[in-house]
Amino acid sequence: MPRLQSLEAALKHYFGYDRFRLGQQQIIEQALQNQDLLIVMPTGGGKSLCFQLPALLKQGLTVVVSPLIALMQDQVEALQDNGIGATFLNSSLNSYQVRSREQAILSGNVKLLYIAPERLLSDRFLPFLDLVQEKIGIAAFAIDEAHCVSEWGHDFRPEYRHLKQLRRRYSGVPTLALTATATDRVRQDIIQQLGLKQPSIHIASFNRPNLYYEVQPKQKQSYSQLLQLIRQTQGSGIVYCLSRRKVDEITLKLQNDGIVALPYHAGLSDAQRTANQTSFIRDNARVMVATIAFGMGINKPDVRFVIHYDLPRNIESYYQESGRAGRDGEPARCTLFFSYGDIKTIEYLIEQKPDPQEQRIARQQLRQVLDFAEGTDCRRTIVLGYFGERFAGNCGNCDCCRYPKPVADWTIEAMKFLSCVARCQERFGMNHIIDVLRGSKSQKILQYGHQKLSTYGIGKDKSVEDWRLLGRSLLHQGLVDQTTDGYSVLKLNAHSWEVMRRQRSVAIAVTTVQIPSAQPLDTQTAEVEMLFQRLRSLRKQIADEQSVAPYVVFADSTLKLMAQQQPQTLAQFGQLSGVGTHKLSQYGRIFLAEILAYCQEQGLTVQQDTTTPLPATPSDTELFTLQLHQQGLSLEEIAQKRNLRLTTIVRHLSDLVEKNQAVNLNRLVERDRQAKILQALQAVGSHSLNQIREYLGEDYTYDEIRLVRGRWRHENR
Ligand code: ADP
Ligand code: ZN
């Protein structure tokens, strides 16, 4: 492990980031002091780093409990691509693979182990963990998705309850619990069920400033509306629909319109679902059309839009589902299509529920969704308010704030409404109040004798919709309250009385049926945009070569920095946020070459990179590979033994060749093939592996080319 001056230096070295996000540094310091921690951060907040960086700085193995295989693989891949010793154990592995990974753990080559709870607590695994504890030590347990211990969470998993055993068995080992679930109830449950000892609790704001929230009235031609929106927006996206049938229908239409879209729902086979998900993550498919079955455990950080084609069930799920956009902190767009027809469908579904209590809760949740969808106040304020977080409003990044609706003085109407609430003795909900105001002859009115009230029928001049708009607005502005017991009874507060006494006027934003045109969220100059696209396709090519997702190579934000700043030397390249030591040596040259080529074509200044060649001395990990190579192991055997990908081993060896280390190249590539590749290098240069391969033909592999390129670079230094 290199000696690092500070936590910031370690952050840059391992992950390439320049600074910590709010809260991360303090959490990491406490983790290094072996405190128990409860970390509550929204999706994309940067929870993983809170246990990953301490894991790298501490002695021993950090065990990460994770409920989903896809999630584990994802995180492990990303870590390995930063040159970090991480691995997972789950049911996708055969017994040989399991044994070899366990071996790697015992030899101290692994800092982070990802594992599912049932395997961790199995009779076979615990004795192994004892051995780990004895030989190399356990640094910490990190319990990801910790809300799974709680029946009050949205994804209860009974096996999480048994994790408490770990406390008894390894009493000195600290535990970190992480979740994105916001409610207090679940937090208390986590602390109790996991037996956290005087945990330090960190709760981040749930505001996601990079997300643009908007609601569009769903038009008759809703599919064209969707298509237009997708065409206006760049990058990957998710379209959520309520039913499988709808998912299939929309997917087909999009495909016919030339959008690479795939479906995801519970009616597809496991294999098909996994395949579609992988296509999406690797950017082979741009759009995923899905039911809510899709998303849990999707770690794709560069989702640029999430469209709800149908109404979501409640605000919490809307927050989580739309929150799958923009995890990388870059601008992303969350659009909700809203129609009154959808409400009828959901009301029908609610009526089918057998339990009246469940029905009540569902109705209340629906009302909150309607408050959000029909609201004219800042959308962010409404969402965050749902989580008990006060937000001042005027976020500047939602449709209501960007395109405020015209305001009208509705003080008189508000007085009518509130005095009707008073006459009904604060015992009824909004619908009933509106019925009274509009002089309805419904049975409920007659039953309570409300046709005799002085406010009966005084509001016939306004439609039901107008009154609802007023009622909701009064609620949002805090001019009336509503009970949260499932009945949503309206209650007057001090402000209500001020309105009724004419001490306060009421302004209402009047909804118009105009559809806000899609604003480009991110404006870049054409020159930057073009380079960005080129870097994207280079990234895709490299990712495909290694069978990983493009974002594993570099995040969108890092590509954007490359395109904007156009670094001209490796040293400058290494300064970019997102470029750590390992990525610099792995990808620096090839990306730099692309940038330089672009600058040259565009007639932009090019400064030759003479200052910082590849560091001449091999790194520790390269030396380890070299050792095994010298013992006569094949590339595959080295990869197996080191628990690394084959391409990584090839990269080690080609860099070793370039650094003039004793690699027996002839053992790896036949001599006459070497000669052919050298010829190609002479002809097309060494920057683009693709070009070299095109020159040589399919018969040559990227691995061979890479190895020989090492030799060529050494000889042409
Ligand atoms: P969570 O698990 O909280 O949903 P992640 O840990 O996956 O979020 O982090 C979300 C994204 O933010 C990832 O792409 C991660 O690499 C990035 N990230 C985390 N910490 C930082 C940081 N300090 N600077 C820049 N990017 C960061
Ligand atoms: Zn706003």
XYZ file of C-alpha atoms and ligand atoms in Angstrom:
745
model
C 0.000 0.000 0.000
C 1.467 3.382 -0.921
C 1.970 5.833 1.904
C -0.544 8.582 1.530
C -0.413 11.969 3.170
C -4.085 12.415 3.871
C -7.516 10.986 3.293
C -7.854 13.249 0.259
C -4.687 11.824 -1.201
C -6.031 8.319 -0.655
C -9.307 9.307 -2.320
C -7.486 10.586 -5.371
C -5.134 7.634 -5.511
C -7.740 4.884 -5.338
C -10.848 6.503 -6.824
C -9.537 9.522 -8.692
C -11.852 11.994 -6.958
C -10.624 15.383 -5.820
C -12.785 15.923 -2.798
C -15.219 14.218 -0.505
C -18.902 14.768 -0.744
C -20.649 16.261 2.245
C -20.407 13.865 5.183
C -18.109 11.293 3.621
C -14.903 12.413 5.286
C -16.310 12.443 8.799
C -17.891 9.040 8.283
C -14.614 7.629 7.020
C -12.680 9.055 9.946
C -15.110 7.441 12.368
C -14.954 4.161 10.487
C -11.181 4.236 10.810
C -11.669 4.590 14.561
C -13.770 1.417 14.543
C -17.044 3.063 15.479
C -20.402 1.556 14.626
C -22.177 3.685 12.051
C -25.618 4.142 10.554
C -25.415 5.921 7.224
C -28.589 7.178 5.554
C -28.000 8.759 2.177
C -30.139 9.008 -0.923
C -29.367 6.864 -3.930
C -26.283 8.183 -5.641
C -25.171 9.939 -2.482
C -21.887 8.047 -2.361
C -22.492 5.502 0.374
C -20.162 2.846 -0.981
C -17.097 4.998 -0.607
C -17.839 5.266 3.117
C -16.838 1.656 3.667
C -14.612 1.099 0.639
C -11.984 3.676 1.456
C -11.655 2.593 5.122
C -11.428 -1.012 3.901
C -8.373 -0.075 1.850
C -6.733 1.814 4.675
C -7.343 -0.750 7.411
C -5.738 -4.073 8.151
C -7.739 -7.159 7.330
C -10.819 -8.041 5.325
C -13.974 -5.933 5.128
C -17.060 -8.106 4.663
C -19.852 -6.422 2.711
C -23.322 -7.914 3.027
C -25.398 -7.287 -0.055
C -28.777 -8.763 -0.954
C -28.496 -8.930 -4.727
C -26.117 -10.746 -7.013
C -26.264 -8.080 -9.714
C -25.352 -5.410 -7.218
C -22.352 -7.348 -5.930
C -20.951 -8.058 -9.354
C -21.330 -4.470 -10.298
C -19.493 -3.055 -7.335
C -16.752 -5.650 -7.491
C -16.168 -4.932 -11.174
C -15.927 -1.218 -10.531
C -13.467 -1.796 -7.689
C -11.319 -4.168 -9.708
C -11.189 -1.614 -12.446
C -9.664 0.774 -9.954
C -7.042 -1.888 -9.253
C -8.544 -2.785 -5.886
C -8.583 -6.331 -4.514
C -12.286 -7.110 -4.270
C -14.280 -10.250 -4.854
C -17.704 -11.761 -4.236
C -19.035 -15.133 -3.214
C -22.506 -16.148 -4.319
C -24.505 -18.908 -5.938
C -23.354 -17.997 -9.440
C -19.931 -19.574 -8.767
C -18.903 -23.219 -8.968
C -17.061 -24.889 -6.120
C -13.688 -24.542 -7.800
C -14.163 -20.776 -8.147
C -15.306 -20.518 -4.553
C -12.225 -22.357 -3.292
C -9.853 -20.248 -5.314
C -11.483 -17.040 -4.082
C -11.270 -18.255 -0.506
C -7.615 -18.968 -1.101
C -7.093 -15.427 -2.367
C -8.789 -14.076 0.749
C -6.569 -16.079 3.069
C -3.463 -14.956 1.239
C -4.442 -11.357 1.984
C -4.994 -10.293 -1.636
C -8.582 -9.288 -1.056
C -9.607 -6.178 0.889
C -13.355 -6.336 0.242
C -15.535 -9.415 0.138
C -19.148 -9.097 -1.037
C -21.476 -11.818 0.141
C -25.195 -12.535 0.585
C -26.443 -12.895 4.178
C -27.580 -16.519 3.918
C -24.201 -17.661 2.687
C -22.334 -15.568 5.218
C -24.238 -17.173 8.090
C -24.085 -20.729 6.739
C -22.471 -23.543 8.691
C -19.944 -23.964 5.972
C -18.876 -20.347 5.785
C -18.643 -19.250 9.419
C -15.713 -21.565 10.260
C -13.927 -20.128 7.235
C -14.593 -16.635 8.544
C -13.119 -17.681 11.909
C -9.997 -18.659 10.032
C -9.927 -15.284 8.262
C -10.294 -13.555 11.616
C -7.394 -15.525 13.028
C -5.063 -15.211 10.055
C -5.619 -11.749 8.608
C -8.331 -10.183 10.719
C -11.787 -8.805 9.911
C -11.709 -5.037 9.553
C -15.464 -4.391 9.529
C -18.873 -5.620 8.486
C -20.669 -3.299 6.084
C -24.384 -4.060 5.800
C -25.625 -2.578 2.544
C -29.370 -2.043 1.949
C -29.739 -2.322 5.717
C -33.460 -1.491 5.574
C -33.933 -5.149 4.574
C -33.870 -5.993 8.322
C -37.039 -4.023 8.858
C -40.580 -5.127 8.190
C -41.343 -1.432 7.850
C -38.899 -1.072 4.989
C -39.930 -1.673 1.417
C -37.916 -4.829 0.988
C -37.962 -6.976 4.097
C -35.641 -10.002 4.017
C -35.918 -12.273 7.034
C -32.363 -13.556 6.655
C -31.094 -10.049 7.438
C -32.465 -10.508 10.948
C -29.904 -13.212 11.655
C -27.009 -10.865 11.042
C -27.120 -9.982 14.713
C -25.239 -13.259 15.312
C -22.151 -11.603 13.918
C -22.108 -9.270 16.892
C -21.764 -12.144 19.304
C -19.294 -14.133 17.311
C -17.000 -11.222 16.384
C -17.679 -8.773 19.153
C -14.691 -6.540 18.475
C -15.469 -5.965 14.805
C -17.325 -2.705 14.002
C -20.480 -2.666 11.876
C -21.546 -0.057 9.340
C -25.172 -0.097 8.216
C -26.130 1.716 5.014
C -29.501 2.524 3.521
C -31.352 4.975 1.295
C -34.620 4.540 3.154
C -35.757 7.716 4.738
C -38.250 6.908 7.444
C -37.421 7.138 11.119
C -39.182 3.893 11.917
C -36.829 1.929 9.676
C -33.760 3.657 11.102
C -34.690 2.638 14.651
C -35.297 -0.899 13.474
C -31.893 -1.111 11.825
C -30.091 -0.027 14.981
C -31.975 -2.534 17.068
C -32.060 -5.512 14.757
C -28.381 -5.295 13.889
C -27.389 -4.571 17.470
C -25.373 -1.483 16.591
C -23.396 -0.212 19.589
C -23.833 3.520 20.208
C -23.721 4.113 16.498
C -22.807 7.451 15.072
C -25.768 8.332 12.848
C -25.351 10.248 9.609
C -28.401 11.381 7.701
C -27.791 13.230 4.480
C -30.303 15.477 2.790
C -32.535 13.645 0.337
C -32.418 16.501 -2.088
C -30.966 15.484 -5.449
C -30.159 18.862 -6.991
C -29.124 17.445 -10.362
C -32.558 15.931 -11.070
C -35.011 18.012 -13.076
C -38.564 17.150 -12.040
C -41.481 17.791 -14.354
C -45.059 16.665 -14.831
C -46.606 16.602 -18.286
C -50.325 16.225 -18.839
C -50.633 12.907 -20.668
C -52.005 13.653 -24.095
C -54.358 11.534 -26.172
C -51.400 10.723 -28.401
C -49.374 9.702 -25.388
C -47.046 7.459 -27.354
C -45.976 10.282 -29.704
C -45.458 12.427 -26.664
C -43.169 9.760 -25.213
C -41.271 9.281 -28.445
C -40.697 12.989 -28.805
C -39.398 13.223 -25.280
C -36.982 10.336 -25.783
C -35.750 11.847 -29.026
C -35.146 15.184 -27.325
C -33.108 13.632 -24.536
C -29.650 12.134 -24.742
C -28.238 9.056 -23.113
C -29.819 6.063 -21.410
C -33.257 6.094 -19.879
C -35.974 4.091 -18.186
C -39.694 4.186 -19.022
C -41.888 2.848 -16.228
C -45.342 1.458 -17.056
C -47.978 -0.054 -14.808
C -48.606 -3.319 -16.675
C -46.619 -5.943 -18.549
C -48.882 -5.573 -21.540
C -48.093 -1.877 -21.744
C -44.374 -2.570 -21.411
C -44.438 -4.958 -24.354
C -46.532 -2.623 -26.456
C -44.357 0.446 -25.867
C -41.142 -1.506 -26.400
C -42.342 -2.732 -29.760
C -43.416 0.717 -30.876
C -40.125 2.268 -29.837
C -38.190 -0.440 -31.645
C -40.221 0.249 -34.779
C -39.343 3.897 -34.449
C -35.652 3.107 -34.367
C -35.022 3.466 -30.633
C -33.017 0.590 -29.197
C -35.372 -0.400 -26.396
C -35.811 -3.610 -24.393
C -38.578 -4.797 -22.062
C -38.287 -5.829 -18.428
C -41.098 -7.376 -16.379
C -41.937 -10.381 -14.255
C -43.416 -12.237 -17.224
C -40.019 -12.709 -18.866
C -37.728 -15.594 -17.973
C -34.906 -14.938 -15.514
C -32.366 -15.413 -18.271
C -34.127 -12.959 -20.552
C -34.388 -10.376 -17.821
C -30.737 -10.679 -16.936
C -29.740 -10.429 -20.586
C -31.843 -7.299 -21.100
C -30.480 -5.726 -17.967
C -26.910 -6.398 -19.037
C -27.584 -4.873 -22.455
C -28.893 -1.781 -20.785
C -26.001 -1.482 -18.344
C -23.456 -1.931 -21.126
C -25.123 0.681 -23.318
C -26.142 -1.789 -26.003
C -29.747 -0.793 -25.414
C -30.554 2.826 -24.774
C -33.986 2.541 -23.239
C -35.384 0.057 -20.750
C -39.177 -0.144 -20.749
C -40.124 -1.727 -17.461
C -42.600 -2.410 -14.728
C -41.463 -1.565 -11.237
C -39.915 -5.055 -11.134
C -36.915 -3.315 -12.655
C -34.545 -1.157 -10.755
C -33.778 -2.558 -7.337
C -30.069 -3.084 -7.403
C -29.464 -1.355 -10.688
C -26.296 0.504 -10.161
C -26.060 2.183 -13.552
C -24.910 5.684 -12.635
C -25.441 7.351 -16.023
C -29.198 6.995 -16.515
C -30.105 10.371 -18.022
C -33.901 10.182 -17.871
C -36.686 8.321 -16.109
C -40.183 8.649 -17.516
C -43.245 7.479 -15.619
C -45.696 6.691 -18.366
C -48.286 5.825 -15.706
C -48.931 7.223 -12.263
C -46.635 5.852 -9.505
C -48.179 4.160 -6.454
C -46.873 6.574 -3.863
C -44.369 9.367 -3.369
C -41.752 7.130 -1.794
C -41.695 4.827 -4.812
C -41.737 7.801 -7.146
C -38.741 9.220 -5.347
C -36.867 5.893 -5.497
C -37.791 5.121 -9.113
C -37.124 8.579 -10.519
C -34.011 8.617 -8.337
C -32.450 5.948 -10.537
C -31.626 8.820 -12.864
C -28.423 10.771 -12.442
C -26.685 8.800 -9.719
C -23.437 10.185 -11.053
C -24.509 13.699 -10.111
C -24.801 14.855 -13.725
C -28.020 16.515 -14.935
C -30.897 14.109 -15.511
C -34.593 14.467 -16.235
C -37.522 12.918 -14.368
C -40.831 13.186 -16.168
C -44.212 12.087 -14.949
C -47.085 11.673 -17.428
C -50.294 12.504 -15.681
C -53.867 11.866 -16.706
C -57.151 11.698 -14.834
C -57.874 8.407 -16.568
C -54.952 6.829 -14.707
C -56.464 7.803 -11.391
C -59.554 5.745 -12.209
C -57.405 2.691 -12.919
C -55.587 3.020 -9.627
C -58.808 3.635 -7.696
C -60.175 0.464 -9.209
C -57.067 -1.454 -8.104
C -57.449 -0.051 -4.596
C -61.049 -1.224 -4.431
C -59.854 -4.755 -5.167
C -57.749 -4.822 -2.010
C -59.400 -7.046 0.629
C -58.234 -5.187 3.747
C -59.953 -1.857 4.531
C -56.881 -0.565 6.370
C -54.753 -1.288 3.298
C -57.321 0.482 1.147
C -57.186 3.517 3.382
C -53.408 3.714 3.247
C -53.429 3.268 -0.516
C -55.990 6.054 -0.923
C -53.961 8.412 1.175
C -50.860 7.575 -0.840
C -52.739 8.202 -4.059
C -53.849 11.585 -2.777
C -50.263 12.515 -2.023
C -49.224 11.516 -5.527
C -52.019 13.707 -6.902
C -50.833 16.566 -4.719
C -47.462 16.211 -6.333
C -48.722 15.784 -9.871
C -51.292 18.544 -9.837
C -49.226 20.824 -7.639
C -48.151 24.251 -8.765
C -45.537 24.757 -6.063
C -41.917 23.637 -6.303
C -41.917 19.849 -6.880
C -38.836 19.422 -4.766
C -40.515 21.027 -1.794
C -43.349 18.525 -2.056
C -41.131 15.456 -2.388
C -38.769 16.463 0.397
C -41.681 17.510 2.572
C -42.909 13.939 2.296
C -39.678 12.801 3.951
C -40.056 15.397 6.678
C -37.378 17.604 5.191
C -38.054 21.334 4.908
C -37.004 22.833 1.619
C -37.343 26.544 1.007
C -38.761 26.127 -2.499
C -37.768 27.848 -5.682
C -35.248 25.180 -6.600
C -34.874 26.473 -10.146
C -34.745 22.903 -11.393
C -38.354 21.788 -11.710
C -41.072 22.763 -14.145
C -43.023 24.748 -11.562
C -39.999 26.864 -10.678
C -38.810 27.303 -14.239
C -42.168 28.016 -15.811
C -44.242 29.467 -12.990
C -47.921 29.566 -13.706
C -49.885 32.846 -13.611
C -51.091 33.807 -10.152
C -54.658 34.861 -9.262
C -56.112 36.331 -6.063
C -58.488 33.748 -4.645
C -58.906 35.166 -1.156
C -62.703 35.162 -1.333
C -62.799 31.566 -2.556
C -60.372 30.566 0.207
C -62.634 32.170 2.809
C -65.607 30.223 1.468
C -63.650 27.004 1.516
C -62.258 27.414 5.015
C -65.514 28.501 6.563
C -67.108 25.432 5.048
C -64.446 23.343 6.793
C -65.381 25.118 10.024
C -69.141 24.579 9.502
C -68.511 20.882 8.942
C -66.742 20.902 12.321
C -63.362 19.868 10.912
C -64.532 16.289 10.574
C -64.473 15.793 6.778
C -62.068 15.490 3.875
C -61.691 17.660 0.808
C -64.181 15.845 -1.420
C -66.990 16.300 1.042
C -66.213 19.989 1.567
C -66.329 20.524 -2.186
C -69.629 18.650 -2.410
C -71.107 20.973 0.194
C -69.755 24.082 -1.531
C -71.155 22.971 -4.874
C -74.513 22.028 -3.425
C -74.381 18.307 -4.124
C -77.403 16.198 -3.210
C -75.351 13.131 -2.349
C -76.530 10.736 0.307
C -73.676 11.620 2.610
C -74.691 15.299 2.555
C -78.293 14.498 3.370
C -77.273 12.003 6.041
C -75.363 14.693 7.924
C -77.905 17.416 7.154
C -75.215 19.490 5.487
C -77.692 20.865 2.945
C -78.758 23.149 5.806
C -75.334 24.741 6.289
C -74.875 28.390 5.320
C -72.013 27.425 3.044
C -74.119 24.878 1.132
C -74.115 25.685 -2.582
C -72.158 28.955 -2.320
C -69.445 27.634 -4.646
C -71.468 26.553 -7.695
C -69.689 29.098 -9.886
C -66.446 27.094 -9.744
C -65.767 23.571 -11.014
C -64.743 20.641 -8.821
C -61.294 20.883 -10.366
C -60.964 24.547 -9.396
C -61.941 23.814 -5.823
C -59.464 20.948 -5.645
C -56.758 23.177 -6.991
C -57.570 25.689 -4.262
C -57.730 23.021 -1.542
C -54.381 21.520 -2.489
C -52.793 24.904 -2.718
C -54.055 25.853 0.746
C -52.497 22.642 2.057
C -49.137 23.296 0.375
C -49.075 26.849 1.594
C -49.807 25.657 5.132
C -53.102 27.558 5.284
C -54.995 24.426 6.301
C -53.903 21.035 7.698
C -54.836 17.460 6.922
C -54.714 14.419 9.202
C -52.388 11.590 8.227
C -54.395 8.736 9.728
C -55.576 7.539 6.333
C -58.771 9.637 6.417
C -57.230 12.990 5.383
C -59.604 15.093 7.452
C -59.161 18.838 6.958
C -58.270 20.828 10.078
C -58.021 24.569 10.519
C -54.866 26.148 11.890
C -53.877 29.643 13.007
C -53.230 30.703 9.397
C -56.686 29.521 8.323
C -58.251 31.877 10.822
C -56.131 34.764 9.566
C -57.513 34.139 6.087
C -61.082 33.998 7.371
C -60.562 37.243 9.296
C -59.239 38.849 6.089
C -55.824 39.360 7.649
C -54.144 37.363 4.925
C -54.739 37.162 1.187
C -54.428 33.989 -0.840
C -52.701 33.758 -4.211
C -53.132 30.656 -6.341
C -51.064 29.595 -9.314
C -53.607 28.779 -11.977
C -52.856 25.708 -14.028
C -52.982 26.021 -17.755
C -53.058 23.037 -20.058
C -50.007 24.068 -21.958
C -47.177 21.556 -22.153
C -43.780 22.865 -21.220
C -41.423 22.337 -24.083
C -38.410 20.239 -23.302
C -35.503 22.401 -22.371
C -32.040 21.168 -23.125
C -30.679 20.529 -19.659
C -27.094 20.837 -20.473
C -25.691 23.131 -23.058
C -22.270 22.475 -24.453
C -20.555 23.904 -27.428
C -20.614 21.761 -30.544
C -16.879 21.262 -30.330
C -17.065 19.882 -26.791
C -20.101 17.788 -27.656
C -18.355 16.195 -30.638
C -15.311 15.274 -28.629
C -17.544 13.951 -25.868
C -19.266 11.635 -28.352
C -15.935 10.391 -29.658
C -14.706 9.672 -26.162
C -17.954 7.876 -25.464
C -17.472 5.522 -28.372
C -13.861 4.928 -27.409
C -15.039 4.107 -23.908
C -17.649 1.711 -25.278
C -15.052 -0.052 -27.400
C -12.701 -0.534 -24.455
C -15.548 -1.666 -22.235
C -16.694 -4.246 -24.784
C -13.189 -5.542 -25.117
C -13.205 -6.240 -21.374
C -16.889 -7.215 -21.108
C -17.683 -4.542 -18.564
C -20.103 -1.626 -18.493
C -18.783 1.598 -20.039
C -19.163 3.546 -16.798
C -16.731 1.129 -15.176
C -14.041 2.536 -17.473
C -14.845 6.211 -16.833
C -17.917 8.053 -15.579
C -19.813 10.434 -17.859
C -18.680 13.318 -15.682
C -15.032 12.410 -16.259
C -15.557 12.131 -20.026
C -17.202 15.523 -19.935
C -14.205 16.996 -18.147
C -11.929 15.480 -20.784
C -14.004 17.061 -23.527
C -14.135 20.444 -21.834
C -10.590 20.745 -20.569
C -8.875 18.794 -23.348
C -5.786 17.833 -21.360
C -2.649 17.699 -23.481
C -0.332 15.702 -21.261
C -0.669 12.623 -19.092
C 0.044 14.788 -16.073
C -2.893 17.045 -16.922
C -5.017 14.019 -17.654
C -4.244 12.592 -14.220
C -5.578 15.777 -12.598
C -9.111 15.192 -13.862
C -11.668 14.171 -11.279
C -12.349 10.478 -11.754
C -8.825 9.572 -12.875
C -7.006 7.650 -10.144
C -3.512 6.254 -10.309
C -4.639 2.923 -11.654
C -6.916 4.345 -14.326
C -4.239 6.777 -15.404
C -1.851 3.969 -16.157
C -4.555 1.762 -17.612
C -6.384 4.174 -19.898
C -4.495 7.459 -19.820
C -2.596 7.041 -23.022
C -5.407 5.816 -25.188
C -7.829 8.547 -24.155
C -5.154 11.187 -24.381
C -4.350 10.014 -27.911
C -7.994 10.423 -28.881
C -8.110 13.920 -27.437
C -4.882 14.932 -29.153
C -6.060 13.529 -32.469
C -9.280 15.482 -32.154
C -7.504 18.703 -31.271
C -5.231 18.256 -34.248
C -8.112 17.669 -36.645
C -9.948 20.690 -35.302
C -6.847 22.845 -35.547
C -6.759 23.339 -31.787
C -3.369 23.727 -30.165
C -1.530 20.542 -29.429
C 1.286 20.373 -26.990
C 3.326 17.215 -27.364
C 3.315 14.949 -24.388
C 7.001 14.641 -23.742
C 7.006 15.288 -20.045
C 5.345 12.254 -18.576
C 5.977 8.884 -20.120
C 4.712 5.732 -18.434
C 6.461 5.487 -15.049
C 9.555 3.407 -15.614
C 9.300 1.246 -12.540
C 6.711 -1.506 -12.384
C 4.032 -1.382 -9.706
C 3.700 -4.066 -7.023
C 0.793 -5.716 -8.740
C 2.712 -5.842 -12.036
C 5.699 -7.362 -10.274
C 3.494 -10.060 -8.798
C 2.216 -10.919 -12.259
C 5.790 -10.916 -13.551
C 6.828 -13.342 -10.860
C 4.112 -15.802 -11.809
C 4.963 -15.402 -15.480
C 8.563 -16.207 -14.709
C 7.465 -19.316 -12.827
C 6.079 -20.510 -16.153
C 2.354 -19.952 -15.556
C 0.171 -19.219 -18.581
C -1.860 -16.013 -18.846
C -5.013 -17.896 -17.896
C -3.353 -19.507 -14.906
C -2.071 -16.160 -13.656
C -5.527 -14.623 -14.027
C -7.054 -17.541 -12.153
C -4.499 -17.467 -9.403
C -4.694 -13.721 -8.924
C -8.441 -13.606 -9.266
C -8.107 -10.904 -11.889
C -9.440 -10.585 -15.389
C -7.373 -11.887 -18.267
C -7.228 -8.453 -19.887
C -5.757 -7.047 -16.702
C -2.965 -9.609 -16.759
C -2.305 -8.847 -20.418
C -2.122 -5.177 -19.573
C 0.329 -5.858 -16.768
C 2.564 -7.851 -19.062
C 2.438 -5.384 -21.942
C 3.319 -2.546 -19.585
C 6.115 -4.686 -18.156
C 7.461 -5.243 -21.658
C 7.285 -1.520 -22.273
C 9.151 -0.928 -19.019
C 11.845 -3.295 -20.245
C 11.233 -5.995 -17.647
C 12.179 -9.621 -18.230
C 8.991 -10.840 -19.897
C 9.441 -13.700 -22.305
C 7.383 -12.248 -25.130
C 8.182 -15.136 -27.441
C 6.324 -17.440 -25.090
C 3.239 -15.273 -25.358
C 3.177 -14.373 -29.069
C 4.791 -16.371 -31.865
C 7.719 -14.599 -33.505
C 6.304 -14.254 -36.995
C 3.069 -12.894 -35.587
C 5.097 -10.374 -33.619
C 6.748 -9.287 -36.843
C 3.370 -8.796 -38.544
C 2.064 -6.735 -35.639
C 5.205 -4.588 -35.583
C 4.666 -3.939 -39.260
C 1.115 -2.810 -38.572
C 2.292 -0.539 -35.776
C 4.785 1.016 -38.134
C 2.004 1.656 -40.619
C -0.825 2.990 -38.444
C 0.864 4.059 -35.224
C 0.261 2.764 -31.721
C -2.656 4.839 -30.504
C -5.681 2.896 -31.596
C -5.826 -0.832 -30.981
C -8.830 -0.927 -33.225
C -7.021 0.549 -36.185
C -4.159 -1.865 -35.721
C -6.545 -4.759 -35.623
C -8.394 -3.540 -38.671
C -5.077 -3.431 -40.503
C -4.194 -6.975 -39.426
C -7.583 -8.637 -39.743
C -9.745 -10.706 -37.427
C -7.074 -13.364 -37.091
C -5.193 -11.256 -34.537
C -6.429 -10.744 -30.980
C -6.372 -7.516 -29.001
C -4.274 -9.274 -26.381
C -1.511 -10.146 -28.839
C -1.543 -6.655 -30.262
C -1.339 -5.107 -26.843
C 1.634 -7.254 -25.845
C 3.588 -6.510 -28.975
C 2.712 -2.855 -28.746
C 4.556 -2.873 -25.415
C 7.676 -3.992 -27.221
C 7.201 -1.440 -29.993
C 6.759 1.369 -27.510
C 9.833 0.328 -25.613
C 11.884 0.260 -28.796
C 10.481 3.569 -30.042
C 10.820 5.505 -26.838
P -25.037 5.029 -3.384
O -24.508 3.663 -3.037
O -25.125 5.940 -2.216
O -26.290 4.983 -4.183
P -22.626 5.209 -4.870
O -21.746 4.841 -3.767
O -22.907 4.196 -5.925
O -24.011 5.741 -4.323
O -22.077 6.545 -5.527
C -22.747 7.184 -6.580
C -21.758 7.751 -7.568
O -21.029 8.833 -6.997
C -20.727 6.741 -8.014
O -20.554 6.877 -9.405
C -19.495 7.135 -7.229
O -18.329 6.730 -7.865
C -19.636 8.644 -7.159
N -18.929 9.252 -6.013
C -18.932 8.832 -4.736
N -18.170 9.638 -3.963
C -17.681 10.607 -4.774
C -16.817 11.751 -4.578
N -16.322 12.055 -3.381
N -16.529 12.508 -5.657
C -17.043 12.213 -6.868
N -17.841 11.152 -7.123
C -18.166 10.352 -6.097
Zn -38.693 23.713 -7.819
